[in-house]
Coordinates of C-alpha atoms in Angstrom, one line a residue:
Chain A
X1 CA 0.0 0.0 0.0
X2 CA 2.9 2.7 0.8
X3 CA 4.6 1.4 -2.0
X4 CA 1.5 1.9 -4.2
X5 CA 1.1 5.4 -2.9
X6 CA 4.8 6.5 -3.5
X7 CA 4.4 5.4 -7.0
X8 CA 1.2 7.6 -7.2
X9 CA 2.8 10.7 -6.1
X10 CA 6.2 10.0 -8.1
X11 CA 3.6 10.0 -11.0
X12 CA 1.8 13.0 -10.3
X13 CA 5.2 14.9 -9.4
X14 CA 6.4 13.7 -13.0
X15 CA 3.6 15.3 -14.2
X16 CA 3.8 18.6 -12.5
X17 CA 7.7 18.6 -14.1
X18 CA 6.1 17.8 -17.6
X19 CA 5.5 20.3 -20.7
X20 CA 1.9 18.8 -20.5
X21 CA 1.4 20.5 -17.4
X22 CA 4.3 23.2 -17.4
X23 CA 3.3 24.7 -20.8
X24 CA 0.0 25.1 -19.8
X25 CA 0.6 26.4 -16.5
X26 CA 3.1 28.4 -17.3
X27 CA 1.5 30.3 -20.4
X28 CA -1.2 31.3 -18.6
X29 CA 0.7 32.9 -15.5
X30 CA 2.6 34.8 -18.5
X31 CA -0.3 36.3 -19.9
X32 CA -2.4 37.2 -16.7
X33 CA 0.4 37.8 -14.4
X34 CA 0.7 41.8 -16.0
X35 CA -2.1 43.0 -13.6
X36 CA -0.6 41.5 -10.7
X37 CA 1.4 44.5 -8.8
X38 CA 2.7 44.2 -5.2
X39 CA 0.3 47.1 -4.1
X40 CA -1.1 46.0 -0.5
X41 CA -4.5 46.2 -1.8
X42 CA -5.7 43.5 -4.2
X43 CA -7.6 44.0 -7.2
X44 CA -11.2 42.6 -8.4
X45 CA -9.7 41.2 -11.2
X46 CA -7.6 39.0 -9.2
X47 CA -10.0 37.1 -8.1
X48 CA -11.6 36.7 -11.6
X49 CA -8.2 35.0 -12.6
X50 CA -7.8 33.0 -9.9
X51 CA -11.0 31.3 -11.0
X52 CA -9.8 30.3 -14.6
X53 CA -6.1 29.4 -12.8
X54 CA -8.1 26.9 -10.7
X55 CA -10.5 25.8 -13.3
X56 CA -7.2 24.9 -15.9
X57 CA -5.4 23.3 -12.9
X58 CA -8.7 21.2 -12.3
X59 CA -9.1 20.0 -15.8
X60 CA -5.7 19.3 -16.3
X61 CA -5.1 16.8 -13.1
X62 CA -8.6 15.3 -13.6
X63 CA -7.1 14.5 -17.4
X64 CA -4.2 13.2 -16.3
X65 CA -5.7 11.1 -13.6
X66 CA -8.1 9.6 -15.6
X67 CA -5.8 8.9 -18.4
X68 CA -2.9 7.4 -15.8
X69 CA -5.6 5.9 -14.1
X70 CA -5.3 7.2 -10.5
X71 CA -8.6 7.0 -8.6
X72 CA -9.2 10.1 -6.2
X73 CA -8.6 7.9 -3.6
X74 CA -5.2 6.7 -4.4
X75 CA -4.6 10.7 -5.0
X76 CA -5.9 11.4 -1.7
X77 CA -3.7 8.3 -0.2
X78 CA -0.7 9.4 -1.8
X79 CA -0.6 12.7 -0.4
X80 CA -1.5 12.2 2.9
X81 CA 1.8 9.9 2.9
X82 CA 4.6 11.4 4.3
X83 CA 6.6 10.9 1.3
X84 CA 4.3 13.5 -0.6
X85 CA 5.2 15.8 2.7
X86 CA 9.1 16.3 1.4
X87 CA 10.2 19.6 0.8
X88 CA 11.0 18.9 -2.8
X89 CA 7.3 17.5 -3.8
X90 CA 6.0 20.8 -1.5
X91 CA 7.5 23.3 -3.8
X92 CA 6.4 20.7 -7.0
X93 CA 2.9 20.9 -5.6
X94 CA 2.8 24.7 -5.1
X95 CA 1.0 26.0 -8.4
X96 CA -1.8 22.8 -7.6
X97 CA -2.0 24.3 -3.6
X98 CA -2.2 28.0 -5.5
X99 CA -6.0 27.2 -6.6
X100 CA -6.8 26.4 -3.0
X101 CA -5.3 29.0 -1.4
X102 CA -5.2 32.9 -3.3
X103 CA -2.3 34.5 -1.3
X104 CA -0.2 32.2 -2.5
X105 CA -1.5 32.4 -6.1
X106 CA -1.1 36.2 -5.6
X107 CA 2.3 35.6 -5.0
X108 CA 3.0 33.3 -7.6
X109 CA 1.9 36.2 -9.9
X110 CA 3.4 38.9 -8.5
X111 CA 7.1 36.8 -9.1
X112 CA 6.0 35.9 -12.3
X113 CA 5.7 39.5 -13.2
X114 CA 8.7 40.3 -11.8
X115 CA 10.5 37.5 -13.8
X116 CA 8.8 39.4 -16.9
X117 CA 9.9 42.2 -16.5
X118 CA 13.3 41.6 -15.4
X119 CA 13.8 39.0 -18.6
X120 CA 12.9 42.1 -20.6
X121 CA 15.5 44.5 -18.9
X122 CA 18.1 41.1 -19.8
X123 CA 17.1 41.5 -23.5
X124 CA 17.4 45.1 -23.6
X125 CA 20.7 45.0 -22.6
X126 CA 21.9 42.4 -24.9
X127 CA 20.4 44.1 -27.6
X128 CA 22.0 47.6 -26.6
X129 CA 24.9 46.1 -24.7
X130 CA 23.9 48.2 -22.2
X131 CA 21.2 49.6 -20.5
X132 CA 19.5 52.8 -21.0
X133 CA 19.8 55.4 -18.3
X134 CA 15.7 55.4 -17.8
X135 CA 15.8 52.0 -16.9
X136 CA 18.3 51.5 -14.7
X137 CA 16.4 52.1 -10.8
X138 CA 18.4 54.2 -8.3
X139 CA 20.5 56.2 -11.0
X140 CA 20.8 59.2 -8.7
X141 CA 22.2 57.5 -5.6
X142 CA 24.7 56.0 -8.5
X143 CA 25.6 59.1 -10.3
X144 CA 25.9 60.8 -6.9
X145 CA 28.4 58.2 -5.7
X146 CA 30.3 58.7 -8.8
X147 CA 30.4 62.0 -8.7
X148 CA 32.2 61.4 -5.7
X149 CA 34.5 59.0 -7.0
X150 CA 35.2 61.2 -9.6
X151 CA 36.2 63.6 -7.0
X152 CA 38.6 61.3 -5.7
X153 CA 39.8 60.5 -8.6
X154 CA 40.7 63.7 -10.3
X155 CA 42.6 64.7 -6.8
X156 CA 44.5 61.2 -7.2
X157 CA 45.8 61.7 -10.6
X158 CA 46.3 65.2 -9.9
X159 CA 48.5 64.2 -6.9
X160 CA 50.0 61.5 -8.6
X161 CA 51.1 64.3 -11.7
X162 CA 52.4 66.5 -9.4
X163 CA 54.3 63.7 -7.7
X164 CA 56.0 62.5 -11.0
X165 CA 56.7 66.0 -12.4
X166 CA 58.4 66.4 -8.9
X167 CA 60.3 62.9 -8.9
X168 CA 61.3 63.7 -12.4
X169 CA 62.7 67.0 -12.1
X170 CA 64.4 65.3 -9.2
X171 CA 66.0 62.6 -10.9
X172 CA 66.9 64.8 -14.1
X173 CA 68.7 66.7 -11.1
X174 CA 70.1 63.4 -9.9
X175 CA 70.9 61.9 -13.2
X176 CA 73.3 65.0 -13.5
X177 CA 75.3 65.2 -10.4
X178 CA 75.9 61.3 -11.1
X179 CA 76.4 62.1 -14.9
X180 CA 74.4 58.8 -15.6
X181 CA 72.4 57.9 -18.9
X182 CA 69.0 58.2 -18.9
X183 CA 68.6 54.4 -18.5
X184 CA 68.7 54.8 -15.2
X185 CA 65.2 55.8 -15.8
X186 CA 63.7 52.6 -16.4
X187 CA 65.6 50.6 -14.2
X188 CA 64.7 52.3 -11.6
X189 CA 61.6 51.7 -9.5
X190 CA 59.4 54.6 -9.4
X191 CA 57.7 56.1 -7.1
X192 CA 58.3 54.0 -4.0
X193 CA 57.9 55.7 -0.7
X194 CA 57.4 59.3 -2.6
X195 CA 56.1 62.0 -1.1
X196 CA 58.4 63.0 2.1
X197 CA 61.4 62.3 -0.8
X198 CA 60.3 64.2 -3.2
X199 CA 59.6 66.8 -1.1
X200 CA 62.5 66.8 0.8
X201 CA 64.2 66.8 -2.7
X202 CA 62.1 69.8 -4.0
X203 CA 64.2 72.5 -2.4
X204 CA 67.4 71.2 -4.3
X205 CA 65.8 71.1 -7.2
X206 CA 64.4 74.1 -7.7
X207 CA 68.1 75.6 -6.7
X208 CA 69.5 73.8 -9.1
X209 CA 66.8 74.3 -12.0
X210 CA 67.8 77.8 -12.2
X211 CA 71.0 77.2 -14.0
X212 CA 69.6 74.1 -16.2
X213 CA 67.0 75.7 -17.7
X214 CA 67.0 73.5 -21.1
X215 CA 67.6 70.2 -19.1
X216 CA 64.6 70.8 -16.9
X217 CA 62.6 71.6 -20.4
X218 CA 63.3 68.2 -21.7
X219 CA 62.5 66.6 -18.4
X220 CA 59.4 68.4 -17.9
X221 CA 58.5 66.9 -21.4
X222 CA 59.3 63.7 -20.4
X223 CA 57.6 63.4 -17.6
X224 CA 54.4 65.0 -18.9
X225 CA 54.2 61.9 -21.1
X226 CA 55.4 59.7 -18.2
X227 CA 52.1 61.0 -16.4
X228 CA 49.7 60.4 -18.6
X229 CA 51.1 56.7 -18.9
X230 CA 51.0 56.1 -15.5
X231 CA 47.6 58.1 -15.1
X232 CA 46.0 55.6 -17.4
X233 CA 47.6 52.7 -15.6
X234 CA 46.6 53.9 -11.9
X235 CA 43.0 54.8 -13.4
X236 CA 42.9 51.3 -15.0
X237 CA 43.3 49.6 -11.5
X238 CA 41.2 52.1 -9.5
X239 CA 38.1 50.7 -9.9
X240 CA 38.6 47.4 -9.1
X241 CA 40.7 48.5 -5.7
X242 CA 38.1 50.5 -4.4
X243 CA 40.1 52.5 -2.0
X244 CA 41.4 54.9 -4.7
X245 CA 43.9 57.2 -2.6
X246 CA 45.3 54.5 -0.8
X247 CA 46.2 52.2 -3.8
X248 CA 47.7 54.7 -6.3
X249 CA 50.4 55.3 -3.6
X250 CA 50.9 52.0 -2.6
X251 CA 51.6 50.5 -6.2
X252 CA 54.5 50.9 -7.7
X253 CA 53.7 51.9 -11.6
X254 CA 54.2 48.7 -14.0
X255 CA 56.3 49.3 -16.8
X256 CA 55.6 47.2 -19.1
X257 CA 54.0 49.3 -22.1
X258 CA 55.5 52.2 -23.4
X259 CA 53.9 55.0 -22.3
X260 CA 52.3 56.4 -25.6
X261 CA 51.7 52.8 -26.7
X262 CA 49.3 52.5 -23.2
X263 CA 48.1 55.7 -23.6
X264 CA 47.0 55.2 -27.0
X265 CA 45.4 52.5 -26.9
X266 CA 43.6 52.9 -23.5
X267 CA 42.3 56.3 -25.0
X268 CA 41.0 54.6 -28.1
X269 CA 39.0 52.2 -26.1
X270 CA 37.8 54.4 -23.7
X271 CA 36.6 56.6 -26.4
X272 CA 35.1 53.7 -28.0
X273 CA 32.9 53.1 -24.8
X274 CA 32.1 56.3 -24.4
X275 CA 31.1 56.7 -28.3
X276 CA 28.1 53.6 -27.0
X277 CA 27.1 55.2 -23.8
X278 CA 26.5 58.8 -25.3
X279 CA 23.2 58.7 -26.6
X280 CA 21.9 57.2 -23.6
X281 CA 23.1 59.9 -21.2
X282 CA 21.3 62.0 -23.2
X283 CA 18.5 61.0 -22.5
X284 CA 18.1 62.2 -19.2
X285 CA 16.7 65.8 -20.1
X286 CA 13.2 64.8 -19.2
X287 CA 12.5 62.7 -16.8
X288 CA 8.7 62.4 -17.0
X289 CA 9.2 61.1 -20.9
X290 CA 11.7 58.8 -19.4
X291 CA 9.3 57.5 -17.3
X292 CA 6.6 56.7 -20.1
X293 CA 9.2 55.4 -22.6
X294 CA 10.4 53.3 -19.9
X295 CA 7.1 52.0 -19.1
X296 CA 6.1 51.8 -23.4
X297 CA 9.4 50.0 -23.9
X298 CA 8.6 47.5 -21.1
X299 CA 5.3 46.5 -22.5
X300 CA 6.9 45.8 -26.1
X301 CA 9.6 43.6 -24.5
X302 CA 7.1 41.6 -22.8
X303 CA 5.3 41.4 -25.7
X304 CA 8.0 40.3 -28.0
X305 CA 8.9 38.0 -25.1
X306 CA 5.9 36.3 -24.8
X307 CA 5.6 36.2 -28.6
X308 CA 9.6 34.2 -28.4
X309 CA 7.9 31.9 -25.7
X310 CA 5.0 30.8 -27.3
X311 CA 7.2 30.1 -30.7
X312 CA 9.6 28.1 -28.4
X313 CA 6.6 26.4 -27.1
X314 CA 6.0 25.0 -30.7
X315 CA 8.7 23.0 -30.0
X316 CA 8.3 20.9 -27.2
X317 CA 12.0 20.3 -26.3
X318 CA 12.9 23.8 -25.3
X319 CA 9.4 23.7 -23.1
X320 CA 11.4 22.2 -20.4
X321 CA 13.5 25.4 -20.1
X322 CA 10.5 27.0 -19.0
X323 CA 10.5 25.5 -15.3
X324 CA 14.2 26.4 -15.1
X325 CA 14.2 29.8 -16.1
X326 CA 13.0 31.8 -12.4
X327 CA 16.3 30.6 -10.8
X328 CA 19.0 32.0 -12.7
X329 CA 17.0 35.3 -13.1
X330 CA 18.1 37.6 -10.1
X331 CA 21.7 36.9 -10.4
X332 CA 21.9 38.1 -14.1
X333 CA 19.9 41.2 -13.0
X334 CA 22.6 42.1 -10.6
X335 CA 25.5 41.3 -12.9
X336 CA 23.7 43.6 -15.4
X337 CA 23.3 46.4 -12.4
X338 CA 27.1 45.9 -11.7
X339 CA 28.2 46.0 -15.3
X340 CA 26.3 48.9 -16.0
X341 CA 27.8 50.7 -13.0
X342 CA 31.3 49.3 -14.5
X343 CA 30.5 50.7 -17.7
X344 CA 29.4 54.2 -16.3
X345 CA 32.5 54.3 -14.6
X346 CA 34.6 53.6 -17.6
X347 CA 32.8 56.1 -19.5
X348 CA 33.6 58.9 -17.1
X349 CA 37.0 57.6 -16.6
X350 CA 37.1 58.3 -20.8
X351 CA 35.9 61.8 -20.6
X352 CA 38.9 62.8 -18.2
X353 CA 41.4 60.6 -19.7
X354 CA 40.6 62.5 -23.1
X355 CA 40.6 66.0 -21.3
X356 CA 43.6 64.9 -19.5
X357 CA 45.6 63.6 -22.2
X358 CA 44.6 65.4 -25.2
X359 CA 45.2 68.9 -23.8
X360 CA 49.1 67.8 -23.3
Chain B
X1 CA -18.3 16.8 -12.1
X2 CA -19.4 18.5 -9.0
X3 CA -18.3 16.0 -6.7
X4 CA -14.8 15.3 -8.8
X5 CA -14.4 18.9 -7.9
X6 CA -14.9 18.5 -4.6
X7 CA -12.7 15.4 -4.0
X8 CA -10.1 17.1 -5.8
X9 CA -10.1 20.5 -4.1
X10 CA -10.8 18.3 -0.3
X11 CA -7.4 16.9 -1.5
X12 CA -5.9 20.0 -2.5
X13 CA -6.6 21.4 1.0
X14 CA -4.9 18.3 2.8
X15 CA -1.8 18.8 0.5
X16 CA -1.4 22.2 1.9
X17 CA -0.8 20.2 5.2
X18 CA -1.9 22.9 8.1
X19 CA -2.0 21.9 11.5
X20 CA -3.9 24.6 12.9
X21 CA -7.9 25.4 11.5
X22 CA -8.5 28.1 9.5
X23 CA -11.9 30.5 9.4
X24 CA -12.8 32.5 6.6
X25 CA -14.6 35.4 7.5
X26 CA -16.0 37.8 4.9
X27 CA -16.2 41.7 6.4
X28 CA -18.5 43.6 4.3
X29 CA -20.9 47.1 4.5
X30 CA -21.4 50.1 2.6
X31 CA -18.6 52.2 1.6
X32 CA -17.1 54.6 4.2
X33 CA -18.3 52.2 7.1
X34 CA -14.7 51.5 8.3
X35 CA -14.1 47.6 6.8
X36 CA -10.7 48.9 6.3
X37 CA -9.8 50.5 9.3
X38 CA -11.5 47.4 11.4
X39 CA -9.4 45.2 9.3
X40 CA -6.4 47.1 10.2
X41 CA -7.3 47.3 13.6
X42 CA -7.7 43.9 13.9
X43 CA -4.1 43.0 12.6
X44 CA -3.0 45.7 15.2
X45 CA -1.3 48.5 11.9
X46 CA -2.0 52.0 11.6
X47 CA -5.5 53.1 10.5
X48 CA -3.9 56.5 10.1
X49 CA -3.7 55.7 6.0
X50 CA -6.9 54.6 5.0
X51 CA -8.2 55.3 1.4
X52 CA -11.2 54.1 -0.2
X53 CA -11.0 50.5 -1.3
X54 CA -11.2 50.1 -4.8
X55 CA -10.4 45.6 -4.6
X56 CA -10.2 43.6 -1.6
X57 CA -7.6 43.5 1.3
X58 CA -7.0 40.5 3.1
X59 CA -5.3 40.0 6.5
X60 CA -4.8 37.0 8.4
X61 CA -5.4 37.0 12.5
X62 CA -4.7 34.4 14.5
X63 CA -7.5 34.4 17.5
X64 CA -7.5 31.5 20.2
X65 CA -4.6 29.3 18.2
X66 CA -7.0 29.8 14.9
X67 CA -6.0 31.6 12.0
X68 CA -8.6 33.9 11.1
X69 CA -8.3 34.6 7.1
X70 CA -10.4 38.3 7.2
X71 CA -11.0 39.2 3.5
X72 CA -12.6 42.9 3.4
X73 CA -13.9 43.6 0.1
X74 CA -14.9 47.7 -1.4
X75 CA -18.0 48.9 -0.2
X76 CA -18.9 51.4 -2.9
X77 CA -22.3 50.8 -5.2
X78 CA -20.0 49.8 -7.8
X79 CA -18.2 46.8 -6.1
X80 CA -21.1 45.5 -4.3
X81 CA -22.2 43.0 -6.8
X82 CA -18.8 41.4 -6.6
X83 CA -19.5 40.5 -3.2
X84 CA -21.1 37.2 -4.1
X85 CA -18.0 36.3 -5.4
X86 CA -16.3 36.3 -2.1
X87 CA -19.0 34.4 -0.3
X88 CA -18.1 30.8 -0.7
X89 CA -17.2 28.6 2.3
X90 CA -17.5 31.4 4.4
X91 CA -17.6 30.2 7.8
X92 CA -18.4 34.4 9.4
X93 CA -19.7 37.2 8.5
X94 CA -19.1 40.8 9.6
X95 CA -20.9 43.7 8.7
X96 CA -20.1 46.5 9.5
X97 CA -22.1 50.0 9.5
X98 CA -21.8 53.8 10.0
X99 CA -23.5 54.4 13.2
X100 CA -23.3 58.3 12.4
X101 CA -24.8 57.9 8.7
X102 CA -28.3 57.7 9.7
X103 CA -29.3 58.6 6.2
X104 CA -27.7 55.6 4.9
X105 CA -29.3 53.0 7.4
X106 CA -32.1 52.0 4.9
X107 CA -29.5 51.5 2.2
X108 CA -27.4 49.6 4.8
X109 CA -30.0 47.1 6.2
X110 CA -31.2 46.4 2.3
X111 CA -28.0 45.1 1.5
X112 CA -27.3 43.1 4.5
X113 CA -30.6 41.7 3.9
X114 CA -29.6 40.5 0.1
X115 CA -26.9 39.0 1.7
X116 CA -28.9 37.2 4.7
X117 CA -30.6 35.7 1.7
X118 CA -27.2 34.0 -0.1
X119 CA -27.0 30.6 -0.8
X120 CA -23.7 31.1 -0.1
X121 CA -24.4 32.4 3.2
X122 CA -27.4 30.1 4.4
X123 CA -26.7 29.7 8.2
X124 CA -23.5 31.4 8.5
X125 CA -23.3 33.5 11.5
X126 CA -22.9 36.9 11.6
X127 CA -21.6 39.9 13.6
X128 CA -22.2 43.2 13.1
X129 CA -20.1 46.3 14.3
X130 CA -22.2 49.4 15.0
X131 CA -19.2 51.5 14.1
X132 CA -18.3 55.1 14.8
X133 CA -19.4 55.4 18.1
X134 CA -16.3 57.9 18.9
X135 CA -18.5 60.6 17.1
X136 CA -21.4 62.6 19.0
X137 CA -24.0 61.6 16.4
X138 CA -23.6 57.9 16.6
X139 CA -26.6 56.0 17.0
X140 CA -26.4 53.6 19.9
X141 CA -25.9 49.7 19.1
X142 CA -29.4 48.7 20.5
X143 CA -31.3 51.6 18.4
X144 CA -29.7 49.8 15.0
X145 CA -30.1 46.2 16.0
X146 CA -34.3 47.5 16.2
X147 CA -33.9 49.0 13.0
X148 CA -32.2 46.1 10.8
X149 CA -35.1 43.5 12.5
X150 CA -32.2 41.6 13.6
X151 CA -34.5 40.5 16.4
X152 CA -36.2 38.2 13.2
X153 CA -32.8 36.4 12.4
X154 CA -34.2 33.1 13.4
X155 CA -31.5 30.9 11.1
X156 CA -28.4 32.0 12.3
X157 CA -26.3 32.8 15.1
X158 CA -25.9 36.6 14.9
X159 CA -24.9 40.0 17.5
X160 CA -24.5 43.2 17.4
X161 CA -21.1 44.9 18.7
X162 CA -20.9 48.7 19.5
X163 CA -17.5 49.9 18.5
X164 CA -14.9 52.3 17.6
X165 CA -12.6 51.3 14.6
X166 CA -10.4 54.0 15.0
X167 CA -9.5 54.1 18.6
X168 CA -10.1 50.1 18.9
X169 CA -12.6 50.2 21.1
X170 CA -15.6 47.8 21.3
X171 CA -13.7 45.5 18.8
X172 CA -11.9 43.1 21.0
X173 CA -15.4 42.2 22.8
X174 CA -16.6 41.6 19.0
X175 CA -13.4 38.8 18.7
X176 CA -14.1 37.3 21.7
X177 CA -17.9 36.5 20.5
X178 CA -16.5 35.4 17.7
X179 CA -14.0 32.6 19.3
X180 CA -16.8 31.7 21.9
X181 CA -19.3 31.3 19.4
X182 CA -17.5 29.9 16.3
X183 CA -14.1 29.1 16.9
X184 CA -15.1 27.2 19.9
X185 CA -17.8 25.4 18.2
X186 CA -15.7 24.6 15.2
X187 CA -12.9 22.7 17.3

């Protein structure tokens, strides 16, 4: 008899994991789920939908138990055994409890919705490799904190100029009274432990600067190119470090590149980036159209989307993707919320890299 | 059909697996007779907020180790007929009226009349909160219960509780009527 009952609710768990029942199921939380808000108050048409959920559910388990042949009262055995009690069959069973009980139907809804809409944000920014500034939730806490970044930025690679113009001057001062080459220069690591040195060194220099005018020229020259190597460099690592101050002065500057080589290059991707990101930022002029775009552009995606599914659906292999598809959701909506972050962040980084550089 | 229904959904309700009973209990009046502010008084959150109900709110309470499942539908003309969509298995009713509104009483008593008379409803108790009673115009609990011929109620269990949504008072008393008379009997 227990055995008999296992096999029951193994059956009718099967089922619940089949297209017969998922496709079903699943296209018609899809299409009704667009009313479903998490306002506190519920809706009239709520109930209204609840009805047809629980008349589909109805006809589709009284099919399959007739065409199985499962008697009510094996169903009924089945699930009163404790096997049917497992955690895993509970969370099986939910969409057949939703008919009996409407909070949980109203939350089944309210997540499918969700899904929705956050599917259509995913294809959005596949499409546009990015996301468009009106869609992105919370985009003035973020352009507050990199405005602040920024801040700390700009005074970093400022610092960091002055620094090297200063360690420069001093070595070109150095470099003399050795009467060394200028490989010295490379061999050298730079900037380690710099700023009571170089400013111990400053006096000396400027001393001695008076009478080498056209030497301190070329090493002005130099290290105006040396800084916007290293700038790049430093900027490159910043965001990743976090702690912006603190890590430029704690690094010494790799060497690998040539400075205009790195500069180049880093400049012509950045500009790249920021090339893609423009016409977005422009479209922050007014909000309120935002805001109706935002919603207009939502409600095509879903369309489109359900338009995909139900093509997908014509194949009943890619059906079974269906059930799969609310797990991986949130994580890709926060990767997407941290990439465009990165992205904003690399576009800024662009603007005053270009300003930076170019004016040299 | 009917009874494959039944089975099915008796099924359905065992899956769910709760210990503890549940009671449905449907809180209806006309609009601006303080369901929501009851509700919310009942569930012990601020009735500070209130706007008209346009759907239905629903708030569980548990009362005596019973979950109470209190669904309070819109009162406004409008809504009404989709009251006899939340009527099945009901196991209470609570009605709730303005006791300040005397205007409205005839309107009041018709519709909780149309609702004594629901299949749906046929011997399901009912309680009904003379509400308002903080204001200086309210009508007194015993005055109402004359005027809605509650006196008649001959199939059904049924009182009438004088009470103030808003400041709570008189709705505790109504609760404990309710576990003595159904909860209890329902065990």
């Amino acid at each position: 008899m227990a055995e008999d009952s296992e096999w029951v609710v193994e059956s009718i768990a099967g089922y619940l994991g089949s297209p017969e029942w998922v496709i079903p199921v699943t296209d018609f939380m899809e299409n009704k789920c667009s009313v479903f808000d998490d306002e506190e108050e519920n809706k009239l048409s709520y109930t209204e939908i609840h009805q047809q959920y629980k008349q589909l559910v109805e006809k589709l388990l009284e099919s399959y138990m007739q065409e199985v042949g499962i008697s009510e009262q094996q169903f009924l055995e089945a699930c009163s055994s404790p096997f049917a009690k497992s955690k895993t069959l509970q969370t099986l069973f939910q969409p057949v409890l939703a008919t009996d009980d409407f909070q949980m139907f109203r939350s089944l809804m309210v997540q499918k919705n969700v899904e929705l809409q956050l599917q259509a944000l995913r294809v959005i920014k596949e499409r546009n490799g990015a996301l468009p500034e009106c869609l992105t939730d919370g985009s003035d806490v973020m352009s507050e904190l990199e405005q602040q970044e920024m801040q700390i930025l700009q005074e970093v690679l400022k610092r960091s100029k002055e620094e090297y113009e200063m360690e420069m001057a001093r070595r070109e001062q150095f470099e003399e009274e050795v009467g060394s080459t200028s490989t010295s220069f490379n061999e050298r690591p730079v900037r380690n432990g710099i700023e009571p040195p170089a400013l111990a060194h400053s006096p000396t220099q400027t001393v001695n600067g008076v009478s080498k005018a056209g030497d301190l020229k070329s090493a002005v020259s130099g290290s105006t190119e040396r800084t916007s190597d290293k700038s790049t460099v430093e900027t490159k690592t910043l965001p990743a470090v976090r702690a912006p101050v603190k890590g430029s002065t704690s690094q010494p500057v790799p060497k690998e590149k040539t400075s205009i080589q790195a500069a180049e290059s880093w400049l012509d991707e950045a500009r790249k980036e920021a090339g893609i990101s423009k016409p977005f930022k422009e479209l922050t002029v007014a909000q309120q159209e935002q805001l109706q775009q935002r919603a207009e552009y939502l409600r095509q995606q879903r369309d489109k989307l359900q338009a995909l599914k139900k093509e997908q659906k014509a194949k009943p292999v890619s059906a079974e993707e269906a059930p799969a598809a609310p797990v991986p959701t949130p994580p890709s909506q926060e990767i997407s919320v941290e990439e465009k972050k990165k992205l904003q962040k690399r576009k800024h980084l662009a603007e005053k890299l270009k300003e930076e550089v170019i004016k040299k | 059909m009917g009874e494959v229904q039944k089975g099915l959904f008796s099924v359905i309700e065992k899956l769910k697996g709760t210990t503890e009973q549940e009671l449905r209990i449907v809180l209806l009046g006309l609009d601006n007779a303080g369901k929501t502010t009851l509700l919310k008084q009942l569930a012990s959150e601020d009735v500070n907020t209130i706007t008209p109900t346009q759907g239905f709110n629903i708030k569980s309470v548990t009362c005596h180790g019973m979950k109470l499942n209190v669904w309070d539908i819109g009162g406004q003309r409008k809504i009404r007929p989709f009251w006899k969509k939340y009527l099945e298995n009901t196991d209470l009713l609570i009605y709730v009226i303005d006791s300040a509104d005397k205007k409205r009483f005839e309107e009041t008593g018709l519709e909780l009349s149309e609702l004594i008379d629901e299949e749906n409803l046929k011997g399901v108790p009912v309680l009904i909160f003379a509400n308002k009673q903080d204001l200086a115009t309210a009508s007194p609990a015993s005055e109402i219960a004359e005027g809605l011929n509650l006196h008649t109620y001959r199939d059904r269990e049924w009182q009438i509780q004088a009470c103030s949504a808003v400041s709570g008072e008189g709705v505790q008393d109504g609760m404990n009527w309710i576990s003595n008379n159904i909860v209890n009997k329902k065990k």
